[in-house]
Coordinates of C-alpha atoms in Angstrom, one line a residue:
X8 CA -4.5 61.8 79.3
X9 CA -6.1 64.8 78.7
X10 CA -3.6 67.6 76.7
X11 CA -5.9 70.4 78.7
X12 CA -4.9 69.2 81.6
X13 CA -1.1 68.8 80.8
X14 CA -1.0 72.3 79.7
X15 CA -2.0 73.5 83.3
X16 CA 0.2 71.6 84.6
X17 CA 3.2 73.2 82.9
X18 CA 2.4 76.1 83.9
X19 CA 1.4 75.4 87.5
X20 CA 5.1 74.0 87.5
X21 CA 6.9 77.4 86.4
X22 CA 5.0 79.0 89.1
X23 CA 6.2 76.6 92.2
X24 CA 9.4 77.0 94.4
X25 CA 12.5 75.3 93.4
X26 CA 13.2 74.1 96.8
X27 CA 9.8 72.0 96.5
X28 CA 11.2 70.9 93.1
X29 CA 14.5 69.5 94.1
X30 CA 13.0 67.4 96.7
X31 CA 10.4 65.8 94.4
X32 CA 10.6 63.3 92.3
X33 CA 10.1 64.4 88.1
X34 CA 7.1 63.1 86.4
X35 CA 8.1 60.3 84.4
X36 CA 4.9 60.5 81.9
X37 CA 6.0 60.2 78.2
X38 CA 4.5 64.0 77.6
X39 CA 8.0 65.3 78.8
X40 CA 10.8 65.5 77.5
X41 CA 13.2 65.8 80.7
X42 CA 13.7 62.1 82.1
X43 CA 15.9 59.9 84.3
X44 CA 19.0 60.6 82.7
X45 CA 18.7 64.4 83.5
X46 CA 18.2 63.5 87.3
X47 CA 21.3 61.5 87.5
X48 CA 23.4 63.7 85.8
X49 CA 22.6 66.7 88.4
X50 CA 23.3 64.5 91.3
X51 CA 26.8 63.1 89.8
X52 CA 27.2 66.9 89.6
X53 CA 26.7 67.0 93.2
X54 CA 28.7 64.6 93.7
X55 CA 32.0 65.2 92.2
X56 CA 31.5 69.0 93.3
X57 CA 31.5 68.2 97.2
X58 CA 34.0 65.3 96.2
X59 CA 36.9 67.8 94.1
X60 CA 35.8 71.1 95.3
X61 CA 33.8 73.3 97.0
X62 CA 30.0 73.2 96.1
X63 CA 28.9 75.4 93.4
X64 CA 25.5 76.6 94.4
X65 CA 22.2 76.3 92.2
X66 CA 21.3 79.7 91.9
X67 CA 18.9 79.2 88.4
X68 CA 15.6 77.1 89.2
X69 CA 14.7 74.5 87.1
X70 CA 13.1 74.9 84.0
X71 CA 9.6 73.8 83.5
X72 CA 9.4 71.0 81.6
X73 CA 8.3 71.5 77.9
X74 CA 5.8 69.6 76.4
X75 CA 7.7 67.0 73.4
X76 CA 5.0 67.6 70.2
X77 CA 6.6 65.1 68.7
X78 CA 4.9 62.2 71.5
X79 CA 1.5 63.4 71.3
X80 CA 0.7 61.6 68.3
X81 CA 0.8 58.3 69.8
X82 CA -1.7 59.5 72.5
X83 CA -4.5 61.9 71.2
X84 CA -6.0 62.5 67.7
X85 CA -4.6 64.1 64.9
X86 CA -6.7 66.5 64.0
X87 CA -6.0 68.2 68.3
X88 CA -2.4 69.1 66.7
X89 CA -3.5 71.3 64.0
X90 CA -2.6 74.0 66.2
X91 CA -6.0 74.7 67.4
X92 CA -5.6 74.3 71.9
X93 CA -8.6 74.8 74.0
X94 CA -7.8 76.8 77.4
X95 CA -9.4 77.8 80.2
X96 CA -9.2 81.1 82.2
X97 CA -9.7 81.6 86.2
X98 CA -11.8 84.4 86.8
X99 CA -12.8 86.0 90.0
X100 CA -16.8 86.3 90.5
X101 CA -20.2 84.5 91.6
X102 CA -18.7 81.4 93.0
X103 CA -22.1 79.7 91.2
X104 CA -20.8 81.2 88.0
X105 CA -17.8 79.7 88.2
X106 CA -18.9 75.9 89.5
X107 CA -21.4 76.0 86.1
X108 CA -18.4 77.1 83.9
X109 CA -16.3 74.2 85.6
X110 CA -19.1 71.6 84.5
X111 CA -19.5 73.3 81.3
X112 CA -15.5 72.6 80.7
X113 CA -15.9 68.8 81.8
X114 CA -18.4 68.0 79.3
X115 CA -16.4 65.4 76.5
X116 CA -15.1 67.4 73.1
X117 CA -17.4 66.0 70.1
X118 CA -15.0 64.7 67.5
X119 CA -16.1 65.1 64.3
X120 CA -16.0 62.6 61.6
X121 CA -13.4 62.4 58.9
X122 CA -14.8 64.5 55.9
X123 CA -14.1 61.5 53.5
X124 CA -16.4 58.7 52.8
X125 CA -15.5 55.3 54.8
X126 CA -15.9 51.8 53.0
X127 CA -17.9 49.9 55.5
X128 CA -16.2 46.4 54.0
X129 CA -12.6 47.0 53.5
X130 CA -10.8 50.3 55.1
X131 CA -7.9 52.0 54.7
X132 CA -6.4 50.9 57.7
X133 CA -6.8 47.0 56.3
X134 CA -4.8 48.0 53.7
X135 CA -1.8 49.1 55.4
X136 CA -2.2 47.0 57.9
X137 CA -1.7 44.1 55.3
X138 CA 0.6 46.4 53.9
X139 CA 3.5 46.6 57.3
X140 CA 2.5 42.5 57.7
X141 CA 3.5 40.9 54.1
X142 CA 6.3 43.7 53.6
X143 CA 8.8 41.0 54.6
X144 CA 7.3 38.2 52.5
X145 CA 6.8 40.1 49.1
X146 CA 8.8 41.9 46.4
X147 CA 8.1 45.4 45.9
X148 CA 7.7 45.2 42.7
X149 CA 9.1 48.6 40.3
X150 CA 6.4 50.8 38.4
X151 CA 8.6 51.9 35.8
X152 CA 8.2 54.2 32.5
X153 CA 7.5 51.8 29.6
X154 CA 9.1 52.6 26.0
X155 CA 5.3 51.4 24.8
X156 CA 4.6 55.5 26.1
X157 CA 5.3 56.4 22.4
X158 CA 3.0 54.4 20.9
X159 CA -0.2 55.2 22.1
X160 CA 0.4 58.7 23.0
X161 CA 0.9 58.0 26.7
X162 CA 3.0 58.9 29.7
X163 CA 2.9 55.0 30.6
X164 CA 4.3 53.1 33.7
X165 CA 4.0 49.4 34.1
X166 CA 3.7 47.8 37.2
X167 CA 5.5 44.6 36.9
X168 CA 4.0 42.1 39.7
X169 CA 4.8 39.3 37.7
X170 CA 8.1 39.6 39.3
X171 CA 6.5 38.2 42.4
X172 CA 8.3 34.6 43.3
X173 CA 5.8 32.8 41.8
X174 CA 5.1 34.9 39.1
X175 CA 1.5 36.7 40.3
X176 CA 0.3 39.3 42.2
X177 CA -2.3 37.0 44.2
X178 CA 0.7 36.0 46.6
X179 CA -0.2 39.9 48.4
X180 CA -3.9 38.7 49.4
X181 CA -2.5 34.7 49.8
X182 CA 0.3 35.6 52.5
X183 CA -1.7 37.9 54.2
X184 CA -4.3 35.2 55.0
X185 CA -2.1 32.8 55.8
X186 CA -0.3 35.2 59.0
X187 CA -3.8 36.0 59.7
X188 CA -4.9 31.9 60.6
X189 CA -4.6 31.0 64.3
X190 CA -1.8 28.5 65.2
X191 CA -3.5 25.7 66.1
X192 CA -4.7 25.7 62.4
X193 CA -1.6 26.8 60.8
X194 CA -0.5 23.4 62.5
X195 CA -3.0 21.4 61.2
X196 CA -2.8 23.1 57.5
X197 CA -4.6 24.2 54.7
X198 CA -6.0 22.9 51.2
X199 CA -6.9 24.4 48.1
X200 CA -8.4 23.0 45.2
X201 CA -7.4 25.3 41.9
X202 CA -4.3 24.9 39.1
X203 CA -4.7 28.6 38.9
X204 CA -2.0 31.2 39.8
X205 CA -3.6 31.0 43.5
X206 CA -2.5 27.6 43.9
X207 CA 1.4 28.6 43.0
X208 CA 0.7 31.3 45.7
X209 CA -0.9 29.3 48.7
X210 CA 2.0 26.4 47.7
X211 CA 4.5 28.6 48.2
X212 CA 4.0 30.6 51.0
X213 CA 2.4 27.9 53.3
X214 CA 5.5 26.2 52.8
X215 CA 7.8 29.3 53.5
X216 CA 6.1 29.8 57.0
X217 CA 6.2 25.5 57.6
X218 CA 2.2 25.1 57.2
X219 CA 1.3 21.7 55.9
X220 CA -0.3 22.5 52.3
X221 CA -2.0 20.3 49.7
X222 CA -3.6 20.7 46.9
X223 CA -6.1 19.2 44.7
X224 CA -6.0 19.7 40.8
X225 CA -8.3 17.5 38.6
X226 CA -6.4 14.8 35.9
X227 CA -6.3 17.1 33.3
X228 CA -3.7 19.9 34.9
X229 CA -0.9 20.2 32.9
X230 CA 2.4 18.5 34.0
X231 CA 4.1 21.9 34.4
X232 CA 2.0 23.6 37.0
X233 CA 1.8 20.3 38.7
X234 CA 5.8 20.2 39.1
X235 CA 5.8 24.0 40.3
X236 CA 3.6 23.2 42.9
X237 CA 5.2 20.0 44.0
X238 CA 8.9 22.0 43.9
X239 CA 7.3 24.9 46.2
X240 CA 6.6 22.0 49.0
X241 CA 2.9 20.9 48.5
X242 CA 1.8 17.3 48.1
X243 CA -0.4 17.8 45.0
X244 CA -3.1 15.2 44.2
X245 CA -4.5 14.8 41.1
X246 CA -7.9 13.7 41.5
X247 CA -11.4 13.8 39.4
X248 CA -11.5 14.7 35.6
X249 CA -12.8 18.2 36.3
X250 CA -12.4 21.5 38.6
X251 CA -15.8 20.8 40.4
X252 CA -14.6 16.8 41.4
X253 CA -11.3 18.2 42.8
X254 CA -13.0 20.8 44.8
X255 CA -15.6 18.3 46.3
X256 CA -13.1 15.8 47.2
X257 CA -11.1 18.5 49.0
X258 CA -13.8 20.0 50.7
X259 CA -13.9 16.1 51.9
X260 CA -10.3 16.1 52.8
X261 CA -10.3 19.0 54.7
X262 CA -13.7 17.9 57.1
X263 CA -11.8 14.4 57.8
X264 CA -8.7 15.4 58.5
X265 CA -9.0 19.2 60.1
X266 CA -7.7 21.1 57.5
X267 CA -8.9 24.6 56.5
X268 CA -10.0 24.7 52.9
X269 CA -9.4 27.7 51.3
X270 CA -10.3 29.6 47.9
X271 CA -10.0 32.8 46.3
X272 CA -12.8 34.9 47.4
X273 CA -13.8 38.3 48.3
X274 CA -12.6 38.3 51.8
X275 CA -11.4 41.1 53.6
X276 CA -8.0 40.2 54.2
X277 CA -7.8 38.5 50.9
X278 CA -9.0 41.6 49.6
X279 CA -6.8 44.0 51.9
X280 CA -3.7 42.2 50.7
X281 CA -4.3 43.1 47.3
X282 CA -5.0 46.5 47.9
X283 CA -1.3 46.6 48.9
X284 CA -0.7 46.9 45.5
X285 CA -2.4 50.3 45.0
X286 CA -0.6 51.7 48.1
X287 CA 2.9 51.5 45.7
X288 CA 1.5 52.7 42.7
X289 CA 1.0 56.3 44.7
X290 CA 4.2 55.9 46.4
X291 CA 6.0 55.0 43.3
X292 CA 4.4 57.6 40.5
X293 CA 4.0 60.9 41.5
X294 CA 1.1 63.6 40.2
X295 CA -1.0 59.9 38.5
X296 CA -4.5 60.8 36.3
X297 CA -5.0 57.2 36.1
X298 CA -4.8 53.5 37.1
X299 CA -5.8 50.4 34.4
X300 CA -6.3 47.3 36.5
X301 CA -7.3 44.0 34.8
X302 CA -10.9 42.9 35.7
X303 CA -13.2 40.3 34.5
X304 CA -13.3 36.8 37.4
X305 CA -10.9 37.7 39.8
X306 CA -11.2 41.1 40.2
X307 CA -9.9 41.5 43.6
X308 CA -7.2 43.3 42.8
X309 CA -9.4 46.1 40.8
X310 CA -11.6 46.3 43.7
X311 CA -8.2 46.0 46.8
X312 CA -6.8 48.6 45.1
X313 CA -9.1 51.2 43.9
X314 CA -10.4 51.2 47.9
X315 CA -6.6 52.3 48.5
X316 CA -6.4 54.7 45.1
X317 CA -9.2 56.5 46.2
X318 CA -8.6 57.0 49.7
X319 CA -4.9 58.6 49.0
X320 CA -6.5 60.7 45.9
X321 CA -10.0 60.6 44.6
X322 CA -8.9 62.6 41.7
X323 CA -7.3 59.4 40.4
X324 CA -9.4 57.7 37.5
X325 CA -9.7 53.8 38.0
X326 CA -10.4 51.9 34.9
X327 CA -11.0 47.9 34.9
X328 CA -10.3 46.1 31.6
X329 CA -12.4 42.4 31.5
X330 CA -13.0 39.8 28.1
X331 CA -15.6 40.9 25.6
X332 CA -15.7 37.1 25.6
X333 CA -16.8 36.8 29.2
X334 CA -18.1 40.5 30.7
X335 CA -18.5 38.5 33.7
X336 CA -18.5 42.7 35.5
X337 CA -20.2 44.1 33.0
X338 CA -23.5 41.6 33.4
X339 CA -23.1 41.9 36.8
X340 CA -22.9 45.9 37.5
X341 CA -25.8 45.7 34.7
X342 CA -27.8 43.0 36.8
X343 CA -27.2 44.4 40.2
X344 CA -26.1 40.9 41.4
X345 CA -22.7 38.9 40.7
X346 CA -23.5 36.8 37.4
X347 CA -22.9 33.1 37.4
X348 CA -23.0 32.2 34.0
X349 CA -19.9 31.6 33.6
X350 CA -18.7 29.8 37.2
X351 CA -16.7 26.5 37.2
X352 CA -15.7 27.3 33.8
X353 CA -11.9 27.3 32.8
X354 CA -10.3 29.0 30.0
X355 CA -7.2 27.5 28.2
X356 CA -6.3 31.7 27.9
X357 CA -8.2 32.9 30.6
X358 CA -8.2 30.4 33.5
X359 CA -11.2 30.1 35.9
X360 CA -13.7 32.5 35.3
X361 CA -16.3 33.7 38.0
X362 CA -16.8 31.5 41.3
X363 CA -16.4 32.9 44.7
X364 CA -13.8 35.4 43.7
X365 CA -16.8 37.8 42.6
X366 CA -18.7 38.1 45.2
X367 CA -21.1 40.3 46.8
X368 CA -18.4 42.0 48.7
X369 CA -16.3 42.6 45.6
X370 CA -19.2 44.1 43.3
X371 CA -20.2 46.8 46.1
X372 CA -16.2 47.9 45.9
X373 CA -16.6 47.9 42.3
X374 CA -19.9 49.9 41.9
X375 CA -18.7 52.3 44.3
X376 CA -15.1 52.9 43.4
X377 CA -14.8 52.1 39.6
X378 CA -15.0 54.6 37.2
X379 CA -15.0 53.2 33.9
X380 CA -15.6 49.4 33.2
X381 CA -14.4 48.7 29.1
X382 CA -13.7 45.2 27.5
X383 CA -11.5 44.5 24.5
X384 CA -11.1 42.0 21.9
X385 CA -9.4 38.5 22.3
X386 CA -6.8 40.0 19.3
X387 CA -6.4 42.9 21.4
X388 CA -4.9 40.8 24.2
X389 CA -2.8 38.8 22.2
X390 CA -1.0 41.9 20.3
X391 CA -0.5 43.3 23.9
X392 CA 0.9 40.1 25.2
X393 CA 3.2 40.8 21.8
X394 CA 4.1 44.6 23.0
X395 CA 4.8 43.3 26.3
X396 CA 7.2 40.7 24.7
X397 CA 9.2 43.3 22.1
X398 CA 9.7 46.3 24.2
X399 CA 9.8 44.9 28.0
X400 CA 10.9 41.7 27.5
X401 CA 7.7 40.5 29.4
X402 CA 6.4 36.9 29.2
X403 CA 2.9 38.1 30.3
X404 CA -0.2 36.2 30.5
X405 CA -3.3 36.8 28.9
X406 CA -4.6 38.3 32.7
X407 CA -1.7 40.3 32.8
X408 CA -1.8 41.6 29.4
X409 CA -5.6 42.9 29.7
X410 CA -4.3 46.4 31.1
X411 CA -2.2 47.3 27.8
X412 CA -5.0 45.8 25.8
X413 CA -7.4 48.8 26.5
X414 CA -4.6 51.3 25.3
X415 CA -4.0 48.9 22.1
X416 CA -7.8 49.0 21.6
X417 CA -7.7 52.6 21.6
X418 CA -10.9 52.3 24.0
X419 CA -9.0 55.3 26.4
X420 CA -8.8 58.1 23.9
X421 CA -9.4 60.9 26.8
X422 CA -6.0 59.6 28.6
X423 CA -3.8 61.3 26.0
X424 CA -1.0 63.0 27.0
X425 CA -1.7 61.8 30.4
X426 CA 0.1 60.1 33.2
X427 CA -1.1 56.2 33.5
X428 CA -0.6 53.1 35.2
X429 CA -1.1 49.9 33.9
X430 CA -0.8 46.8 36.0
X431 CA 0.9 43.6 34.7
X432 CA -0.3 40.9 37.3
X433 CA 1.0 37.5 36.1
X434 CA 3.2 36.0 33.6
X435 CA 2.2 32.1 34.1
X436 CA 1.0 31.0 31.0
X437 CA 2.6 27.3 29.4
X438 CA 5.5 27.8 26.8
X439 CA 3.4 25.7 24.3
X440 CA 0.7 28.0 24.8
X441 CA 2.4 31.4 24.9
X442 CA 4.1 30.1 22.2
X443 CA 1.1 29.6 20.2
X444 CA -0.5 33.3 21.3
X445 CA 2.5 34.5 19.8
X446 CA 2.4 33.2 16.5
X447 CA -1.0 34.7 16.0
X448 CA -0.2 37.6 17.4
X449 CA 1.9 37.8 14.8
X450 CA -0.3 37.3 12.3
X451 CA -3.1 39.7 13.8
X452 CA -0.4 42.7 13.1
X453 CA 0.5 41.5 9.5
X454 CA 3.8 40.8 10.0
X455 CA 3.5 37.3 9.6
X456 CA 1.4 36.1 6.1
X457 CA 0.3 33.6 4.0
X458 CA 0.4 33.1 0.1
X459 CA -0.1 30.6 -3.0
X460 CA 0.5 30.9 -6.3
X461 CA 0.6 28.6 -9.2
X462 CA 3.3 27.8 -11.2
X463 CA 4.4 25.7 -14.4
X464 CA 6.0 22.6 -13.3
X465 CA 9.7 23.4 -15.2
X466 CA 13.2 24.4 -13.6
X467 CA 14.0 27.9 -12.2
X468 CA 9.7 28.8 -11.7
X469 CA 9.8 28.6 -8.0
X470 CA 13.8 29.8 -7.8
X471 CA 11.8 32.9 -9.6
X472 CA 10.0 33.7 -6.9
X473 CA 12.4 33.1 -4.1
X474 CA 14.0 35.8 -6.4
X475 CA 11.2 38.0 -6.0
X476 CA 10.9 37.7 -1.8
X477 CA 14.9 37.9 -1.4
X478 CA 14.4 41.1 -3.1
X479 CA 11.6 42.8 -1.4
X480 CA 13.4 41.5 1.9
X481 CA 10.6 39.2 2.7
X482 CA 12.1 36.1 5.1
X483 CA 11.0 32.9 4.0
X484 CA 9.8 31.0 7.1
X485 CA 8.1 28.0 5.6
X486 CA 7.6 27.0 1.6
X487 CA 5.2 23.9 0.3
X488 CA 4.4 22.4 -3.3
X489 CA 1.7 21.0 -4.3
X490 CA 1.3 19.3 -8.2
X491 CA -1.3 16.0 -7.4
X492 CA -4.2 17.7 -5.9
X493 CA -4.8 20.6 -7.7
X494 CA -7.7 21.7 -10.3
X495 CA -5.4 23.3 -12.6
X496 CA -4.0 22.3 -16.0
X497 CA -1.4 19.6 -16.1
X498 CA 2.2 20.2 -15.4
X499 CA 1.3 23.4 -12.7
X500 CA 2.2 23.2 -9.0
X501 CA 0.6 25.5 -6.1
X502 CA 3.4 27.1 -3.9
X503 CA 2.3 27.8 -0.6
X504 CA 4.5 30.4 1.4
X505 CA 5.0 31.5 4.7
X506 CA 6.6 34.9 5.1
X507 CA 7.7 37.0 7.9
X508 CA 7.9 41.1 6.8
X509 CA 8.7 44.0 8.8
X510 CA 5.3 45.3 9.5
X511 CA 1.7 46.3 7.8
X512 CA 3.0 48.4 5.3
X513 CA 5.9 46.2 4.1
X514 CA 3.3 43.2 3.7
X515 CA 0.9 45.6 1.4
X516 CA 3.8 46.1 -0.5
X517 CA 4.4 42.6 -0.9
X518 CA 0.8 41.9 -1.8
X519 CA 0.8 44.5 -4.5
X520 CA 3.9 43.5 -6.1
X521 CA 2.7 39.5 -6.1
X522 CA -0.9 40.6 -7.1
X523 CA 1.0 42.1 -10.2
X524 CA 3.0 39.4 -11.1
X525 CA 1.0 36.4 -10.7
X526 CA -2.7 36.6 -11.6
X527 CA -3.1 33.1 -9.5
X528 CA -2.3 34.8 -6.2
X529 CA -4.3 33.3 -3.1
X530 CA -3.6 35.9 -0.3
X531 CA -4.4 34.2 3.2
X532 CA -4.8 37.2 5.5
X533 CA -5.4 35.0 9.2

């Protein structure tokens, strides 16, 4: 309804007779504010005056009815309530004056185009859309200030989405394709054909809103994720010895028996889900220079978000992290075209890299919005997976490290003294092998080393040294002797020791002492 035309209204109302008003019916449009209940409250009035006394009579006339601000924004644009109201004045003149200002005033307002640049893909509105959908079916997971801030020289905040039920941030894009299918195919179900952190995702919440789910993983899937994802309610077939068998025998599955077969790709609700993510980092950290999103294959959730970053603030500096390993972004931003060197490939550390999760779609987001692309070292990532460990308590994967890798790296030295985000995505990696990334993590930041010497084979040599370690406070974590194979005079033995110190200057210490005191000394750095 046209606001012009309410305002004359209003006004032709405080100009009528009351008489004509009490014998009309009110308006019931949503513009006023005076409604039913008013009108039966003045006739109960009536009422119980004729009914206990005499009649008072109505001596003030009705009010006009005010216009409620507060209801226009569900019928006309923003941007007609910044206080700026077109009116129109009656004057007295040429009556042909007056019918050419009357057409004049009919012709349609031109509204003029937000001043900020649209994404023709993936919009704001997708984004909080799939924001109010999935609220119910996610955790909102805390941003909170990291004890890592003194470190590096940062005003740091971690986004923990590892705290997701199954452990990832790709439930967001996951749950809010599922709502999206029609029934009739949410009936018939879906299948998937990954062992990746997706899979845990579409298991779970497929099962959680009672769509049939199944999902292919080749022979070699470890027995772990293959419990996970029969314990979340899918029937899990092992099939094929690698990725690409499983996926063709599902793609055969699903054209038999009806089923939609679905992958992690560069859709727009996939894509729009993941955004959500960005939406909380602005709600949750006030006055934010910067974001650091992990990149490299799946880099949906660089691309969701950064649409949703930049929208809210363009000020905000978005920074993807990927593999020096596999600059699967890199190549491509290079290239001008999504690189598939490195697609159906699966990392023991890294998982699946490339496939349809880069796409076309996904590269355009990430030319546009991204404004710094770095990679880091595969010792980089494990000693962040070993920050996150010590001062959060985080079991993080090598993905979810990548953020804090950048900041180990030093590769940011301009966000100093700034306020930054970093995004922890997932925490699914196998005990054996977090286990193992730990150890050399270990090693990488020389707390954990490796030493021979060589002795002569007589009582209270090697009691000696275990002298020597007890007092530099060295712990002993493993010791070996060797006196058979050895290229040394007769009765020597090589000890081998493994030692645990307190950091990189306690092991220099250690080294210098040792040096000193055994000219034989093999020091084993990595």
């Amino acid at each position: 309804m046209n606001f012009a035309a309410q305002f004359l209204y209003s006004k032709k109302q405080s100009n009528r007779d009351p008489a004509q008003d009490s014998e009309r019916e009110e308006d019931t449009d949503p513009f006023w504010s005076r409604g039913e209940d008013a009108t039966k409250k003045t006739d109960s009035n009536q009422q119980d005056g004729q009914k206990n006394g005499p009649a008072q009579s109505d001596q003030t006339a009705p009010r006009p009815l005010p216009i409620n601000p507060e209801r226009l924004k569900d019928f006309v644009e923003e941007e007609y309530l910044n206080g700026d109201l077109t009116t129109w004045e009656k004057k007295v003149g040429n009556p042909d004056e007056q019918l050419k200002e009357a057409i004049e005033s009919t012709t349609p307002k031109i509204i003029k185009n937000s001043v900020r640049p649209k994404n023709e893909f993936l919009r704001f509105e997708d984004i909080s859309a799939a924001a109010f959908k999935i609220q119910s079916g996610i955790q909102k997971t805390p941003c909170m200030f990291s004890r890592i801030s003194k470190q590096y020289g940062v005003e740091l905040y971690l986004k923990k989405e590892y705290l997701q039920y199954t452990g990832s941030v790709k439930e967001r894009g996951v749950l809010y394709l599922l709502t999206s299918l029609p029934q009739d195919q949410q009936r018939k179900g879906v299948i998937v054909a990954t062992d990746s952190n997706f899979a845990l995702a579409v298991a779970f919440h497929a099962s959680e809103l009672q769509i049939p789910v199944f999902v292919i993983m080749s022979a070699g899937t470890s027995l772990g994720r293959v419990r996970m994802c029969r314990d979340y309610g899918a029937m899990v077939i092992l099939f094929g010895p690698t990725a690409r068998d499983a996926q063709s025998h599902a793609r055969r599955l699903a054209q038999e028996n009806g089923y939609l077969y679905i992958e992690e790709e560069d859709s727009a609700g996939y894509l729009a889900g993941l955004g959500t993510v960005g939406l909380e980092i602005y709600e949750q950290v006030p006055n934010l220079d910067a974001v650091i999103f992990p990149a490299g294959g799946h880099c949906g959730l660089l691309a969701g978000s950064a649409a949703a970053l930049k929208h809210l603030n363009p000020k905000i500096t978005v920074i993807g992290v990927e593999s020096e390993k596999f600059p699967i972004v890199q190549q491509s931003l290079k290239s001008g075209h999504c690189s598939t060197e490195y697609d159906c490939i699966t990392h023991p550390l890294y998982g699946e890299l490339g496939g349809p999760s880069f796409g076309a779609n996904t590269l355009k987001l990430t030319k546009k919005l991204i404004d710094k692309m770095i990679s880091v070292r595969e010792e980089d990532v494990l000693l962040s997976m070993l920050r996150l460990l010590e001062c959060e308590r985080v079991t993080a994967d090598a993905e979810g490290a990548m953020g804090l890798a950048a900041l180990v790296a030093d590769k940011l030295p301009e966000l100093k003294g700034k306020r930054v985000a970093v995004v922890v995505c997932s925490g699914n990696l196998p005990l054996p092998l977090f286990r193992h990334c730990i150890d050399k993590a270990l090693v990488l930041d020389h707390r954990v080393c490796k030493f021979s010497v060589v002795l002569s084979d007589f009582p209270g040599e090697v009691t000696k040294l275990l002298e020597i370690l007890g007092r530099e406070e060295v712990r002993v974590l493993d010791i070996q002797k060797e006196n058979i194979f050895l290229n040394t005079a007769l009765f020597t033995i090589e000890v081998t020791c493994l030692v645990e110190t307190r950091d990189r200057t306690h092991t220099m210490q250690l080294k210098d002492m040792l040096t000193e005191k055994y000219s034989s000394l093999k020091w084993n750095d990595q």
